[in-house]
Amino acid sequence: MLGFVLRRLLAAIPTLLAVLTLVFVIVRVVPGDPALVILGDQATPEATAAVRERLGLDRPLLVQYFDFLGSALQGDFGNSLVTNRPILSEVRAVLPHTVDLTLASMVIGVAIGVPVGIWAALNRNGVIDVMARLLSLIGLSFPVFVSGVFLLLAFGLHWRLFPVIGSADLNDPLDRLHKLVLPAMTLGLLMAAYITRVTRSAMLQSLGEDYMRTARAKGVPRRRVVWVHGLRNAALPIVTVVGLYVGILLGNSVLTEIVFNRPGLGKIIVGALNQRDYPMLQGLLVIYCFLIVIVNLITDLLYGVIDPRVKAA
Amino acid sequence: MATPVRGCRIPQRNTGGNCGQAVDEPSGSAAMTTTAALELIGLRTEFRIGGAWYPAVRDLSLRLERNETLALVGESGCGKSVTALSVMGLVQPPFGRVAAGSILLDGMELAGASEKALETIRGDRMAMIFQEPMTSLNPVMTVGDQVAESLMIHRGLSRGEALERARALFEEVKIPSPAARLREYPHQFSGGMRQRVMIAMALACEPAVLLADEPTTALDVTIQAQVLGLLADLRERHGMAVLFITHNLGVVAQIADRVAVMYAGEIVEQGPVDVIFADPRHPYTRALFAAIPRLDQAEQELSAIGGRVPPLDQMPEGCRFAPRCPLAQAGCELPQPLVALAATHAARCHVTTAAVMHA
Ligand SMILES: Nc1ncnc2c1ncn2[C@@H]1O[C@H](COP(=O)(O)OP(=O)(O)OP(=O)(O)O)[C@@H](O)[C@H]1O
Ligand SMILES: [Mg+2]
């Protein structure tokens, strides 16, 4: 197992390097001089040169590249142009909010999606199956800024169960949870819609497999056949796809954070875009990619836990 | 559960009342006095195709005694697997159903039994070895746990005890270094070894009836001979009744006491191995012998007969073999009864048995 983990960790390194290189290239290739962006169009050549020197843009590209790699690997992405504070500390300040949101919505998505998907598969083409498919289709077709506003209007304004604005105090777990409910529901229901579909099809697939018949031939009770023999095999595609959905989840968390006015990575990425805070964008890009690489790594490791054939390969 | 009453007097759901066919029970009167390990009477199993139900197995009756191997032979698609699956209660709605007939396991009616009742019997008093060793084992469970599972369910053993018993079973089916291999997964096993695991699994609770569905078809010739030897050995030791499904007559000669030849869902001929081999009566049985594969060659389909088994929804009236039969003549379009030629030998052909249907 340890060897497997190490191999997967090593395999993630080239991915990370590629991401960093790509970000570096994009920032240099995109038209427009960062110095001009910072100073505005009316800047004098002297001022521009000074800024370029300060940013190190006057040095050879290769030197800049290795410098960038070196600092990025140490978590140093420079300072925000707007606040002039280190980007990493800006990110660290809001990261718990985003982690709260993504984890909670993932839990909601799995808790709803997996049982409903299994239930639907067991009742293929029955009422439950048709309902589940219809509901998940509806869930998928509502953008979070619509469903989020909907939940806000219903539970925030009409019934006033949950706060409308959500900047939680990180040191107060109850407050944190209270303000998490609506945004997490918004994203969680979307995840549930996706996960229901994957679970249903993965389960249908494994229900038709020969080993399920073997299990029944042994006299294994129906429920155990489904939940142990079936689900353990269906878990492979489910985990893979859920891992892939984390990308979708992060994308939608940006929208959710805006709808609920929650602090988080999404909020600062939009802020950085509006204010043309290029170092910030560059840093956030790397951090997002890093998060996704981590999630993929976890997915791979889970895969190794679930499927004995993966370790052998 | 149904009471242990025998034969046709048991009330059946949607029975066509077809269990009264005069000569459909060719067993001698001595055999009739004892309870068979497994007895099928007028079994009819149907599948739904495009909204209508068609029988894949029709009016099938057979007796399987203790310590006996009955070979069920016939070419691909004739309903051998469906017969075994019907006995196990593994023909599933919504697309399949046992529509009529009795399935008596040691006199106990299984047709129409509840799923719960069947769960307590499957894997315990009867077990099945499947045709496909490569896909019939759960890829994400160790083989040890898969063998142990039925012991834990039916015998109430703890996991440790069950695994210990599984190790003994592995030894019995001659899997080398059993203790280590218990902890391995199916993908680490070859086809022959997987089939041994399947056999160990089937034997775990010492079933009275073993349904072996082409247990050696997927294996190469030397492994096949080993597995056959092993099965014969185990049957002897456990006194099981074995329904051995195959389309290899070479295998039949080696392992079976009696043979039932199936064609298009029906038994067309039935009798002791030596009688069937010496004096096959049904033209289909004769055609099978013309196409007999040898045990020292790779197993092959029984393809020397021209044409194919008709699809379920296009069965001819009367004799189902008539369209392919060299002896086809007037009268073949009438329903064909299974005619007793001797106490233990019967065939379903009015031409070769010179029997005419009067009904
Ligand atoms: N689930 C099913 N749905 C519809 N038809 C089925 C189903 N299972 C079996 N059949 C049909 O029943 C008939 C008998 O099939 P069966 O599997 O019993 O054949 P077999 O004698 O075991 O053949 P083989 O030697 O290839 O294993 C075939 O025509 C097959 O198409
Ligand atoms: Mg078959």
XYZ file of C-alpha atoms and ligand atoms in Angstrom:
704
model
C 0.000 0.000 0.000
C 2.768 2.440 0.946
C 4.543 1.753 -2.330
C 1.318 2.431 -4.170
C 0.866 5.764 -2.374
C 4.445 6.803 -3.133
C 4.074 5.882 -6.790
C 0.920 7.962 -7.071
C 2.581 10.899 -5.280
C 5.515 10.753 -7.670
C 3.139 10.609 -10.611
C 1.483 13.833 -9.419
C 4.752 15.798 -9.610
C 4.926 16.084 -13.414
C 1.282 17.186 -13.440
C 2.029 19.973 -10.989
C 5.085 21.064 -12.959
C 3.036 21.126 -16.138
C 0.387 23.259 -14.431
C 2.986 25.746 -13.178
C 4.630 25.942 -16.597
C 1.293 26.468 -18.267
C 0.363 29.271 -15.891
C 3.772 30.882 -16.454
C 3.406 30.697 -20.227
C -0.174 31.954 -20.243
C 0.713 35.015 -18.221
C 3.650 35.835 -20.549
C 1.815 35.035 -23.772
C -1.383 36.922 -23.057
C -1.049 40.249 -24.880
C -0.473 43.354 -22.784
C 2.478 44.342 -20.627
C 1.770 43.621 -16.974
C 3.561 46.863 -16.121
C 1.197 48.815 -18.339
C -1.721 46.990 -16.810
C -0.535 48.026 -13.394
C 0.266 51.616 -14.257
C -2.419 52.280 -16.829
C -2.071 53.420 -20.441
C -0.677 56.844 -19.647
C 2.452 55.595 -17.876
C 5.805 57.106 -18.798
C 8.471 54.771 -20.230
C 10.625 55.358 -17.127
C 7.874 54.381 -14.737
C 7.096 51.313 -16.839
C 10.722 50.256 -16.834
C 10.866 50.702 -13.074
C 7.841 48.504 -12.559
C 9.210 45.895 -14.967
C 12.408 45.820 -13.006
C 10.562 45.531 -9.714
C 8.544 42.605 -11.080
C 11.681 41.059 -12.546
C 10.232 41.164 -16.034
C 13.441 42.552 -17.485
C 15.362 39.382 -16.770
C 15.801 36.534 -19.309
C 12.669 34.328 -19.617
C 14.432 31.204 -18.418
C 15.618 32.919 -15.268
C 12.115 34.216 -14.655
C 10.739 30.706 -15.181
C 12.984 29.036 -12.634
C 12.504 31.888 -10.226
C 8.736 31.499 -10.576
C 8.945 27.727 -10.126
C 11.167 28.079 -7.100
C 8.922 30.558 -5.320
C 5.711 28.775 -6.312
C 6.996 25.512 -4.913
C 7.602 27.315 -1.639
C 4.077 28.657 -1.751
C 5.241 32.173 -2.593
C 3.154 33.663 -5.377
C 4.104 37.257 -4.699
C 1.889 40.007 -3.368
C -1.542 41.097 -4.393
C -1.483 44.275 -6.444
C -4.584 45.483 -4.669
C -3.899 44.814 -1.013
C -0.160 44.380 -1.334
C -0.346 41.422 1.059
C 1.165 38.009 0.229
C -1.238 36.028 -1.943
C -0.894 32.910 0.108
C -2.052 34.606 3.280
C -5.019 36.144 1.440
C -5.940 32.663 0.291
C -5.376 31.115 3.668
C -7.768 33.563 5.248
C -10.707 32.417 3.119
C -9.769 28.809 2.413
C -11.672 27.319 5.400
C -14.915 28.790 4.048
C -14.392 27.162 0.670
C -13.327 23.876 2.209
C -16.439 23.922 4.422
C -18.627 24.509 1.423
C -17.113 21.911 -0.889
C -16.875 19.193 1.743
C -20.411 19.790 3.001
C -21.882 19.757 -0.483
C -19.925 16.625 -1.332
C -21.303 14.917 1.770
C -24.847 16.010 0.925
C -24.374 14.909 -2.683
C -23.132 11.451 -1.715
C -25.649 10.988 1.098
C -28.537 11.695 -1.249
C -27.127 10.569 -4.582
C -25.857 7.092 -3.688
C -28.990 5.678 -2.014
C -31.330 7.287 -4.533
C -29.203 6.010 -7.416
C -29.247 2.479 -6.002
C -32.955 2.657 -5.325
C -33.579 3.821 -8.872
C -31.427 1.045 -10.330
C -33.284 -1.584 -8.294
C -36.591 -0.258 -9.614
C -35.417 0.216 -13.152
C -38.118 1.946 -15.211
C -40.425 1.875 -12.214
C -42.033 4.932 -10.656
C -39.097 5.580 -8.330
C -36.608 5.320 -11.153
C -38.520 7.694 -13.389
C -38.942 10.184 -10.526
C -35.259 9.999 -9.636
C -34.218 10.536 -13.221
C -36.617 13.428 -13.666
C -35.537 15.122 -10.438
C -31.856 14.723 -11.213
C -32.430 16.147 -14.672
C -34.156 19.148 -13.091
C -31.302 19.454 -10.602
C -28.764 19.442 -13.403
C -30.567 21.994 -15.515
C -30.849 24.637 -12.793
C -27.706 26.782 -12.554
C -26.675 27.313 -8.944
C -27.329 31.037 -9.186
C -30.961 30.197 -9.862
C -31.383 27.383 -7.344
C -29.339 29.321 -4.781
C -31.503 32.420 -5.126
C -34.534 30.165 -4.885
C -33.371 28.657 -1.598
C -32.431 32.102 -0.354
C -35.882 33.471 -1.093
C -37.630 30.494 0.459
C -35.576 29.719 3.567
C -33.790 33.017 4.016
C -36.474 35.609 3.360
C -39.824 33.845 3.502
C -39.310 31.477 6.407
C -36.243 33.244 7.797
C -34.676 29.982 8.959
C -31.210 30.763 7.709
C -29.220 33.959 7.235
C -29.233 35.662 3.865
C -25.701 36.946 4.065
C -23.094 34.458 5.031
C -19.793 35.696 6.404
C -19.401 33.205 9.216
C -17.197 33.593 12.249
C -14.675 30.790 11.814
C -14.229 30.449 15.571
C -17.903 29.807 16.188
C -18.783 26.318 14.940
C -22.534 26.843 15.311
C -22.503 30.069 13.360
C -20.300 28.420 10.781
C -22.730 25.547 10.370
C -25.787 27.781 10.395
C -24.462 29.890 7.556
C -23.288 26.857 5.671
C -26.691 25.196 5.356
C -28.184 27.082 2.419
C -25.084 27.338 0.228
C -24.192 23.714 0.935
C -27.725 22.651 0.041
C -27.497 24.593 -3.207
C -24.303 22.892 -4.263
C -25.109 19.594 -2.572
C -28.328 19.143 -4.502
C -26.453 19.736 -7.732
C -23.884 17.128 -6.706
C -26.692 14.775 -5.661
C -28.176 15.105 -9.135
C -24.884 14.131 -10.732
C -24.133 11.351 -8.269
C -27.621 9.851 -8.566
C -27.062 9.407 -12.262
C -23.634 7.830 -11.951
C -24.718 5.573 -9.129
C -27.769 4.432 -11.026
C -25.848 3.479 -14.131
C -22.938 1.928 -12.213
C -25.380 -0.083 -10.142
C -27.381 -1.202 -13.169
C -24.137 -2.371 -14.675
C -23.097 -4.393 -11.654
C -26.610 -5.778 -11.076
C -26.303 -7.528 -14.423
C -22.919 -9.073 -13.670
C -22.386 -12.802 -13.265
C -20.914 -12.471 -9.776
C -24.192 -11.024 -8.524
C -25.931 -14.204 -9.664
C -23.200 -16.227 -7.960
C -23.835 -14.362 -4.722
C -27.546 -15.073 -4.935
C -26.808 -18.711 -5.773
C -24.947 -18.923 -2.463
C -28.098 -17.851 -0.676
C -26.809 -14.383 0.189
C -29.813 -12.275 1.229
C -30.965 -9.812 -1.404
C -30.034 -6.731 0.613
C -26.508 -7.942 1.181
C -26.156 -8.859 -2.481
C -26.983 -5.286 -3.440
C -25.164 -3.350 -0.721
C -22.076 -5.492 -0.389
C -21.471 -7.301 -3.671
C -23.095 -4.720 -5.913
C -22.097 -1.458 -4.291
C -18.504 -2.475 -3.770
C -18.127 -2.952 -7.490
C -20.216 0.067 -8.406
C -18.006 2.131 -6.089
C -15.237 2.137 -8.685
C -17.054 4.186 -11.329
C -18.787 6.255 -8.655
C -15.519 7.325 -7.038
C -13.939 8.096 -10.395
C -16.771 10.282 -11.521
C -17.218 11.984 -8.169
C -13.498 12.846 -8.308
C -14.014 14.401 -11.708
C -17.019 16.337 -10.424
C -14.884 18.120 -7.873
C -13.807 20.330 -10.758
C -17.452 21.159 -11.480
C -17.988 21.624 -7.759
C -15.148 24.165 -7.458
C -16.462 26.039 -10.475
C -19.943 26.187 -9.028
C -18.664 27.167 -5.604
C -17.523 30.440 -7.190
C -21.106 31.191 -8.192
C -22.505 29.977 -4.896
C -20.161 32.165 -2.907
C -21.288 35.164 -4.890
C -24.993 34.377 -4.538
C -24.683 33.939 -0.779
C -22.048 36.609 -0.420
C -19.759 34.151 1.322
C -16.051 34.681 1.634
C -14.045 32.067 -0.233
C -11.707 31.331 -3.074
C -14.478 32.036 -5.567
C -15.091 35.480 -4.131
C -11.440 36.505 -4.321
C -10.973 35.103 -7.814
C -13.837 37.298 -9.052
C -12.401 40.251 -7.153
C -8.981 39.688 -8.708
C -10.536 39.511 -12.158
C -12.423 42.761 -11.703
C -9.401 44.587 -10.357
C -6.931 43.055 -12.826
C -4.856 41.691 -9.960
C -2.633 39.517 -12.170
C -0.281 38.022 -9.579
C -3.362 37.124 -7.546
C -4.990 35.444 -10.536
C -1.799 33.598 -11.315
C -1.548 32.372 -7.739
C -5.215 31.370 -7.572
C -4.922 29.487 -10.844
C -2.047 27.475 -9.460
C -3.873 26.862 -6.201
C -7.022 25.681 -7.956
C -5.032 23.316 -10.140
C -3.198 22.125 -7.074
C -6.519 21.376 -5.340
C -7.698 19.392 -8.328
C -4.450 17.448 -8.499
C -4.860 16.635 -4.815
C -8.423 15.467 -5.362
C -7.314 13.270 -8.239
C -4.618 11.850 -6.032
C -7.181 11.032 -3.355
C -9.412 9.460 -6.003
C -6.538 7.315 -7.201
C -5.723 6.233 -3.677
C -9.364 5.379 -2.991
C -9.357 3.385 -6.172
C -6.448 1.382 -4.865
C -8.343 0.734 -1.642
C -11.527 -0.389 -3.404
C -10.137 -2.351 -6.319
C -7.447 -4.935 -5.700
C -6.646 -4.990 -9.397
C -5.406 -1.390 -9.352
C -2.571 -2.089 -6.951
C -1.391 -4.952 -9.082
C -1.295 -2.828 -12.217
C -42.840 -23.842 2.684
C -44.696 -26.419 0.705
C -45.348 -29.777 2.289
C -43.319 -32.696 1.037
C -46.006 -34.094 -1.210
C -44.887 -35.640 -4.447
C -45.868 -35.109 -8.019
C -48.903 -33.740 -9.733
C -51.259 -33.387 -6.840
C -49.558 -30.238 -5.657
C -51.636 -27.207 -6.535
C -49.626 -24.975 -8.862
C -49.913 -21.369 -9.849
C -50.851 -21.047 -13.519
C -50.104 -24.654 -14.295
C -51.227 -25.747 -17.699
C -52.152 -29.041 -16.075
C -49.575 -30.723 -18.218
C -48.062 -32.988 -15.643
C -50.315 -35.886 -16.440
C -48.645 -36.977 -19.652
C -48.881 -40.708 -19.698
C -45.338 -41.710 -20.459
C -43.447 -38.640 -19.395
C -42.032 -40.401 -16.354
C -39.868 -43.168 -17.672
C -38.228 -44.081 -14.375
C -38.823 -47.595 -13.192
C -41.454 -48.268 -10.567
C -38.762 -49.047 -7.998
C -37.470 -45.509 -8.289
C -40.969 -44.101 -7.914
C -41.245 -45.379 -4.392
C -38.363 -43.300 -3.071
C -38.015 -39.547 -3.003
C -35.571 -38.288 -5.593
C -32.838 -35.851 -4.599
C -34.264 -33.587 -7.251
C -37.322 -34.087 -9.355
C -38.694 -31.793 -12.024
C -42.223 -32.339 -13.228
C -43.574 -30.495 -16.228
C -41.219 -27.549 -15.758
C -42.008 -24.615 -17.989
C -39.801 -21.525 -17.924
C -40.656 -18.557 -20.077
C -39.015 -15.351 -21.214
C -40.732 -12.232 -22.335
C -39.863 -11.097 -25.818
C -41.611 -8.033 -27.162
C -44.562 -8.247 -24.773
C -45.312 -11.961 -25.173
C -44.039 -14.896 -23.104
C -42.235 -17.723 -24.862
C -41.125 -20.958 -23.225
C -37.362 -21.592 -23.183
C -38.000 -24.823 -21.277
C -41.216 -26.700 -21.885
C -42.829 -29.583 -20.075
C -39.520 -30.825 -18.754
C -39.537 -33.726 -16.320
C -36.550 -35.506 -14.853
C -35.455 -37.326 -11.747
C -32.067 -37.090 -10.150
C -31.219 -39.693 -7.527
C -28.744 -39.431 -4.697
C -25.198 -40.328 -5.653
C -26.055 -40.120 -9.325
C -24.731 -37.970 -12.135
C -27.264 -37.058 -14.769
C -25.825 -35.379 -17.820
C -27.987 -32.796 -19.508
C -26.736 -32.414 -23.068
C -27.775 -30.448 -26.095
C -26.419 -27.756 -28.332
C -26.097 -24.103 -27.435
C -29.365 -22.352 -26.663
C -31.451 -25.454 -26.007
C -32.264 -24.393 -22.451
C -29.771 -26.279 -20.291
C -28.713 -23.265 -18.258
C -32.277 -22.039 -17.985
C -33.276 -25.409 -16.526
C -30.577 -25.189 -13.857
C -31.355 -21.542 -13.113
C -35.040 -22.416 -12.737
C -34.167 -25.019 -10.129
C -32.099 -22.443 -8.256
C -34.894 -19.894 -8.450
C -32.594 -17.536 -10.315
C -34.855 -16.927 -13.295
C -35.918 -13.409 -12.550
C -38.846 -11.205 -13.262
C -39.484 -8.977 -15.116
C -38.138 -10.837 -18.145
C -38.212 -14.440 -16.995
C -40.491 -16.676 -14.946
C -41.101 -20.277 -14.030
C -44.607 -20.496 -15.417
C -45.584 -24.036 -14.529
C -44.391 -27.295 -13.104
C -42.954 -28.701 -9.913
C -39.404 -28.456 -8.683
C -39.054 -30.955 -5.853
C -35.888 -30.884 -3.806
C -35.960 -34.001 -1.697
C -39.743 -33.856 -2.010
C -39.995 -30.180 -1.079
C -41.714 -27.913 -3.573
C -39.523 -25.010 -4.704
C -41.633 -23.688 -7.567
C -43.453 -20.643 -6.301
C -41.486 -20.591 -3.033
C -40.724 -17.164 -1.631
C -37.359 -15.534 -2.228
C -36.686 -15.693 1.510
C -37.342 -19.418 1.616
C -35.141 -19.975 -1.426
C -32.313 -17.980 0.144
C -32.122 -20.464 2.979
C -31.894 -23.377 0.529
C -29.594 -21.982 -2.129
C -25.963 -22.604 -1.410
C -26.939 -24.892 1.444
C -28.989 -27.836 0.192
C -28.392 -27.157 -3.471
C -25.615 -25.316 -5.199
C -24.651 -24.343 -8.697
C -21.367 -24.039 -10.533
C -21.623 -21.541 -13.342
C -20.566 -21.736 -16.921
C -18.360 -18.633 -16.815
C -15.483 -19.005 -14.331
C -13.859 -15.740 -15.413
C -16.797 -13.500 -14.521
C -18.653 -15.453 -11.849
C -16.408 -14.420 -8.972
C -16.641 -11.011 -7.354
C -13.498 -9.127 -8.448
C -13.243 -6.967 -5.319
C -13.590 -9.675 -2.661
C -10.923 -12.179 -1.703
C -11.743 -15.688 -2.847
C -11.510 -16.820 0.771
C -14.244 -14.424 1.824
C -16.371 -15.506 -1.099
C -16.159 -19.143 -0.079
C -16.569 -18.273 3.593
C -19.672 -16.199 2.923
C -22.081 -19.083 2.461
C -20.711 -20.827 5.547
C -21.300 -17.690 7.583
C -24.826 -17.355 6.213
C -25.983 -20.966 6.377
C -23.888 -22.378 9.192
C -23.614 -19.275 11.343
C -19.827 -19.616 11.530
C -17.666 -16.661 12.465
C -15.466 -15.257 9.736
C -12.407 -16.944 11.222
C -14.066 -20.350 11.429
C -15.505 -19.979 7.962
C -12.111 -19.059 6.509
C -10.548 -22.053 8.224
C -13.200 -24.270 6.637
C -12.608 -22.529 3.293
C -8.945 -23.419 3.585
C -9.867 -27.066 4.017
C -12.151 -26.838 0.996
C -9.344 -25.334 -1.072
C -7.233 -28.295 -0.071
C -10.022 -30.623 -1.092
C -10.323 -29.101 -4.552
C -6.531 -29.197 -4.815
C -5.667 -25.536 -4.904
C -1.947 -25.340 -4.053
C -0.864 -23.390 -0.931
C -4.479 -22.848 0.116
C -3.811 -20.697 3.176
C -2.019 -18.051 1.128
C -4.380 -18.192 -1.802
C -7.436 -17.572 0.407
C -6.336 -13.975 0.744
C -5.949 -13.422 -2.977
C -8.396 -11.926 -5.435
C -9.972 -13.623 -8.464
C -7.728 -11.797 -10.932
C -4.760 -13.584 -9.417
C -6.248 -16.953 -10.407
C -6.194 -18.770 -13.727
C -9.433 -20.023 -15.279
C -8.942 -23.554 -13.981
C -8.156 -22.297 -10.491
C -11.181 -20.019 -10.523
C -13.377 -22.944 -11.439
C -11.898 -24.809 -8.467
C -12.805 -21.845 -6.289
C -16.332 -22.029 -7.701
C -16.435 -25.729 -6.888
C -15.166 -25.110 -3.367
C -17.817 -22.436 -2.974
C -20.555 -24.760 -4.213
C -19.427 -27.582 -1.933
C -19.000 -25.384 1.145
C -22.240 -26.433 2.819
C -22.201 -29.974 1.413
C -25.283 -29.618 -0.771
C -27.403 -32.649 -1.591
C -27.805 -31.470 -5.161
C -25.106 -29.914 -7.305
C -25.961 -28.240 -10.572
C -22.781 -28.052 -12.626
C -23.331 -25.880 -15.677
C -20.575 -26.701 -18.166
C -17.960 -26.473 -15.428
C -15.172 -27.413 -17.796
C -16.157 -25.791 -21.078
C -14.046 -22.691 -20.511
C -10.977 -24.720 -19.549
C -8.266 -26.278 -21.670
C -8.180 -30.023 -22.129
C -5.737 -31.098 -19.415
C -7.300 -28.826 -16.793
C -10.694 -30.069 -17.919
C -9.717 -33.669 -17.238
C -8.417 -32.709 -13.795
C -11.592 -30.852 -12.867
C -13.774 -33.732 -14.104
C -11.781 -36.187 -12.053
C -12.109 -33.929 -9.061
C -15.879 -33.614 -9.457
C -16.345 -37.392 -9.818
C -14.222 -37.843 -6.726
C -16.144 -35.332 -4.672
C -19.489 -36.709 -5.736
C -18.422 -40.118 -4.557
C -17.231 -38.778 -1.239
C -20.241 -36.568 -0.499
C -22.906 -38.779 -2.082
C -24.240 -35.815 -4.001
C -26.708 -35.837 -6.835
C -25.110 -34.017 -9.749
C -26.872 -32.501 -12.708
C -23.981 -32.128 -15.116
C -24.664 -29.815 -18.010
C -22.456 -30.090 -21.043
C -22.505 -30.213 -24.787
C -19.517 -32.494 -24.924
C -20.493 -36.146 -25.286
C -16.932 -37.198 -24.541
C -17.355 -35.682 -21.105
C -20.701 -37.423 -20.721
C -19.157 -40.825 -21.311
C -16.544 -40.093 -18.693
C -18.671 -38.761 -15.863
C -22.389 -39.536 -16.188
C -24.631 -42.409 -15.114
C -27.611 -41.269 -17.117
C -28.153 -38.821 -19.956
C -30.990 -36.498 -20.808
C -30.749 -35.010 -24.286
C -32.373 -31.620 -24.685
C -33.489 -29.928 -27.822
C -35.208 -26.526 -28.016
C -36.363 -26.601 -24.422
C -37.557 -30.190 -24.333
C -36.036 -33.498 -23.343
C -36.021 -35.544 -26.529
C -34.308 -38.634 -25.201
C -33.362 -39.971 -21.819
C -31.633 -43.100 -20.577
C -28.558 -44.724 -19.034
C -25.258 -43.696 -20.610
C -24.455 -47.083 -22.115
C -27.929 -47.442 -23.609
C -27.905 -43.989 -25.138
C -24.424 -44.500 -26.534
C -25.229 -47.949 -27.883
C -28.743 -47.350 -29.117
C -29.616 -43.670 -29.581
C -33.186 -43.430 -30.819
C -33.991 -39.812 -31.392
C -32.623 -38.465 -34.699
C -31.218 -35.494 -32.785
C -29.276 -37.751 -30.416
C -27.959 -39.639 -33.415
C -26.899 -36.380 -35.013
C -25.082 -35.466 -31.804
C -23.124 -38.703 -31.944
C -22.234 -38.048 -35.548
C -20.697 -34.817 -34.328
C -19.039 -36.298 -31.243
C -15.960 -34.379 -30.182
C -13.093 -36.322 -28.684
C -11.814 -35.606 -25.228
C -8.257 -35.251 -26.467
C -9.268 -32.449 -28.761
C -10.316 -28.946 -27.893
C -13.982 -28.811 -27.067
C -16.134 -27.828 -29.981
C -19.718 -26.905 -30.666
C -22.034 -29.645 -31.844
C -22.194 -28.043 -35.223
C -22.241 -30.956 -37.634
C -26.027 -30.743 -37.723
C -27.186 -28.318 -40.384
C -29.155 -25.294 -39.239
C -29.706 -23.908 -35.767
C -32.078 -24.208 -32.852
C -35.078 -22.052 -33.820
C -35.414 -18.837 -31.786
C -37.854 -18.924 -28.856
C -40.541 -16.988 -30.678
C -40.382 -19.085 -33.846
C -40.799 -22.621 -32.557
C -42.426 -25.023 -35.012
C -45.552 -26.955 -34.023
C -45.096 -30.582 -33.060
C -41.554 -31.909 -33.168
C -39.200 -28.970 -32.824
C -36.364 -30.805 -34.515
C -38.395 -31.650 -37.636
C -37.121 -28.748 -39.774
C -33.558 -30.068 -39.394
C -34.394 -33.772 -39.252
C -33.328 -36.195 -41.982
C -36.233 -38.532 -41.044
C -38.942 -35.870 -41.001
C -42.246 -37.137 -42.362
C -45.986 -36.768 -41.975
C -46.979 -36.780 -38.311
C -43.974 -34.755 -37.158
C -46.160 -31.655 -37.018
C -48.203 -33.277 -34.221
C -47.232 -32.979 -30.553
C -44.649 -35.644 -29.727
C -44.893 -37.519 -26.430
C -41.843 -38.943 -24.685
C -42.261 -42.663 -25.343
C -40.797 -45.294 -23.022
C -38.690 -47.798 -24.949
C -37.532 -49.646 -21.870
C -37.866 -49.129 -18.133
C -35.201 -46.435 -18.177
C -35.023 -45.356 -21.809
C -37.413 -42.959 -23.536
C -37.421 -40.898 -26.710
C -39.674 -38.227 -28.177
C -39.978 -39.274 -31.835
C -42.923 -41.046 -33.410
C -40.783 -42.210 -36.350
C -38.119 -44.099 -34.417
C -40.358 -45.240 -31.569
C -43.294 -46.080 -33.847
C -45.675 -44.488 -31.398
C -48.554 -42.346 -32.559
C -50.081 -39.579 -30.523
C -53.706 -40.308 -29.876
C -54.666 -37.382 -27.749
N -32.620 -13.749 -19.675
C -33.085 -14.220 -20.850
N -33.942 -13.487 -21.601
C -34.412 -13.946 -22.770
N -34.096 -15.143 -23.283
C -33.247 -15.916 -22.591
C -32.690 -15.491 -21.339
N -31.873 -16.472 -20.880
C -31.925 -17.447 -21.808
N -32.740 -17.124 -22.828
C -33.059 -17.945 -23.997
O -33.378 -19.224 -23.575
C -32.842 -20.194 -24.465
C -32.022 -21.182 -23.708
O -30.877 -20.565 -23.191
P -29.814 -21.323 -22.289
O -28.875 -20.307 -21.765
O -30.503 -22.170 -21.301
O -29.062 -22.229 -23.324
P -27.948 -23.322 -23.027
O -28.512 -24.633 -23.399
O -27.446 -23.180 -21.652
O -26.844 -22.925 -24.090
P -25.251 -22.880 -23.910
O -24.770 -24.238 -24.240
O -24.832 -21.875 -24.937
O -24.968 -22.462 -22.533
C -32.059 -19.419 -25.503
O -32.839 -19.299 -26.654
C -31.845 -18.088 -24.875
O -31.813 -17.091 -25.861
Mg -25.710 -22.486 -20.810
